C-alpha angles and dihedrals in degrees: 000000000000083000098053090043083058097050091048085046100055090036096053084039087054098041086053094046097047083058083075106012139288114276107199109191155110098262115046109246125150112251121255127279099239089052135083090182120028114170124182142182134131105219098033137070138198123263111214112203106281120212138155119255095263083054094055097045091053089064107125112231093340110210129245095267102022105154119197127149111234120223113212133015104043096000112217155076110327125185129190111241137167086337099319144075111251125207128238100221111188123204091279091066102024125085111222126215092229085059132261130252132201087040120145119208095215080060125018109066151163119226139060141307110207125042099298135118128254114236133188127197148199131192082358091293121113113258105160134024123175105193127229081245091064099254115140105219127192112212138211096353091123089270085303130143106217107174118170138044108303095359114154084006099163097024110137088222095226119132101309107137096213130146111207122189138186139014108336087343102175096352094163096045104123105160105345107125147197089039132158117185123164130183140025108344095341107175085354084160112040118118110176102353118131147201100022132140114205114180132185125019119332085353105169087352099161086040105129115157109355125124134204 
């Protein structure tokens, strides 16, 4: 009888608690408002269900949210979200915005590890790509080449097809094609000339609209 009072008792203490949340804990105290589950302790932890990858990839229709620690592969904390698991990367594997220190550049890297090309983006539009072949591509310039601090500065980036060089190497430039300048200031000053070709430092620098 006292048995069957205790179970009553804990069912009935269960059902009221679960109007407002489950507290689990050592002393007692109701769980937060905002919580449906509060745990507390102050020498314990919780154990989330550990399995291996191929574990974790078996789940039927994993919910959005789903938290297990996977075992093996790349070890750690793993969540379902939008269709794919989603790893949990810690300091240690992350790179931060703010720079990174104790790195070692036979090991820390960024880049990919599988067959895919590395882009890099401005604005949300695609500026630089290096291939997973090596090549070094330049995006969404107009098929221009602009290297060097304000170079191509003022171009329009339509479809000029020049290759600009060196500190404010054609800086002016807005709509001339066709265009290779090289070196300090090299067609600093052309606006719609084409088809020239300025090498070395100020090289056809009042150059503004001439052609070759």
């Amino acid at each position: 009888m006292k048995i069957m009072f205790a179970c009553i008792f804990c069912c009935i203490t269960v059902l009221c608690n679960a109007q407002q949340g489950i507290a689990i804990n050592e002393d007692g105290s109701g769980p937060s408002p905002s919580a449906i589950l509060d745990i507390k302790s102050t020498n314990k932890g919780m154990l989330v269900p550990r399995v291996s990858q191929d574990q974790k990839n078996g789940i039927v229709t994993p919910a959005n949210g789903l938290l297990v620690f996977q075992t093996d592969g790349q070890a750690g904390f793993y969540y379902f979200s939008g269709g794919e698991w989603v790893f949990l990367s810690t300091d240690k594997t992350s790179w931060s915005n703010t720079g990174n220190a104790g790195t070692t550049n036979t090991i820390d890297f960024i880049g990919t590890t599988d067959a895919q090309d590395l882009n890099v983006r401005t604005n949300n539009v695609d500026r630089l790509r290096i291939s997973q072949s090596g090549q070094l591509e330049i995006l969404n310039t107009g098929q221009s080449v602009f290297v060097g601090q304000q170079a191509g500065e003022s171009d329009d980036l339509t479809n000029n097809y020049n290759v600009f060089v060196g500190y404010r190497a054609g800086f002016s430039n807005t709509t001339g094609n066709f265009n290779l300048a090289s070196g300090y200031r090299a067609m600093n000053s052309n606006i719609n000339g084409y088809r020239n070709t300025a090498l070395g430092g100020d090289a056809l620098f009042d150059n503004t609209s001439g052609y070759n």
